Amino acid sequence: MHKSVSHTYQRKRSFFWSFPLFAVLLFIGFIACSQQSGTTSGQTSVYNIEDFGAVGDSATVNTEAIQKAIGQAHQDSGGTVLIPEGVFSSGSIYLKENVHLKVAEGGKLRGIAGNENYPTLENTRIAGLTVDWPSALVNAINTKNVKISGKGTIDGSGYYWWEDYWEKRDSLSGTMHPDIIDWHVPRPRLVFFDSVSVSSIEDISLENSGFWTVHILYSNRIDIKGVDIDNPAIDREVQAASTDGIDIDSSSDIYIRNCSINVDDDCIALKSGRYSDGLEIDIPTENVVVENCHFGRGHGGVSIGTETAGGVKNVMVRNNTSDGNQAPIKFKARPGRGGVIENITHVGWDIKNAGTVIHYALREANGEDYTDPWTEETIPFEKATPRYRNITIRDLEAIGAEESISFLGWPLAHAQNVILEDVSIEAETGAEFQYIDNLLLKNVYVDAPGQSMEFTGVPNRTQK
């Protein structure tokens, strides 16, 4: 007999007892980061882009004027570059050390059409591979102490690229490996941080990205708070193309909080490279906190993968909500990506109308060596197969879900050490667990028609 969700547990844990030790240490580090990252915000100099010739009529291309304002602020040892009220169209701009880009209320920085307006970055990383790719609309590269904020909007005008992407994808479908089609339609990201430290993105609206919205790569001590991301925003019938909300990629000490995200793809994705390229670079994403965020539509809420070659570890996801997301808690485990994913903790979820509340699906791992579809190199099975371990999900309540839990490892690639505690889910289908070493279920209730839980290849299972 199923337990009704109306009789769910009471959350009684204190703040620190809900956290493993690594997360407490992370917060101490983030406090220190916040205290030290005020270099740009404390500057009194303001550089209004209109004073450098910018015109907010939507039609004028202001790339040069905005870059001049950034250059002057940097030359003067830092300051705020202001996008005032109006619609200021631009191609790629590049932030410099100690520069704060602020978009005023009623102001919009809008991307213009044409890849020629987004200079090619050589040897950047896109979807886990090192390739040449257009610059983002807003870039920060090999710098520190930069900030993006404001009550206005940064709009990537992604609709200039989305239709071309879907047409190209359809034409290439069946002629090449589906995982590499993405690289055949170059399109700009919205905000890109590469090798950046002690910097932030705060209290701003981001929309209509041509590709990923915020990409944090090879960076550390980045604070993202109060950011509203919406793709697409112009027409709900338009399907954006791979418009992830926030991608944390081979980066460390990242704090994401108080954000609201609605996108075509994953809302937040933690990544670290794929295939031979990612295995060779071998830089993990680690020490990440995501809290007090809301996830609307999207393929995933907080997703780990699919690019995992460098590993992902020490992640705390705390006190978040979701409504209408396909998989709020998502582990995208795929052969060929490699890496170790460990010490992942979810605490305090309120979930409504999910597709699958907890989704872990490892594609077939059959023991054979893997062929890199990009380079055609052979990757040994052990190195190519990602390993997920030490996963805790606690204090979760979900209603109106289609599927409760789908946690499916493979016989040759088990997940290890998985704990679910104080979990209550109302769904159309029950929970399925496959190939997990050491599974603890404590106060886990699934209200679904038929059998609430099924187990295959779970030898060390404890239910309380």
Coordinates of C-alpha atoms in Angstrom, one line a residue, residues 388-390 411 413-418 434-440 457-461:
Y388 CA 29.4 7.6 -10.8
R389 CA 29.7 7.1 -7.0
N390 CA 28.8 8.7 -3.7
P411 CA 26.0 -4.7 -15.7
A413 CA 29.3 -0.1 -15.1
H414 CA 27.5 0.0 -11.8
A415 CA 26.8 3.2 -9.9
Q416 CA 28.2 3.0 -6.4
N417 CA 27.1 4.2 -3.0
V418 CA 23.7 5.8 -3.6
Q434 CA 19.4 -1.2 -11.9
Y435 CA 23.0 -2.1 -11.2
I436 CA 23.9 -0.2 -8.2
D437 CA 26.4 -1.2 -5.6
N438 CA 25.3 -0.2 -2.1
L439 CA 21.9 1.4 -2.3
L440 CA 20.3 2.8 0.9
G457 CA 21.2 -6.1 -10.1
V458 CA 21.2 -4.3 -6.8
P459 CA 23.0 -6.8 -4.5
N460 CA 23.6 -4.6 -1.5
R461 CA 20.3 -2.9 -0.8

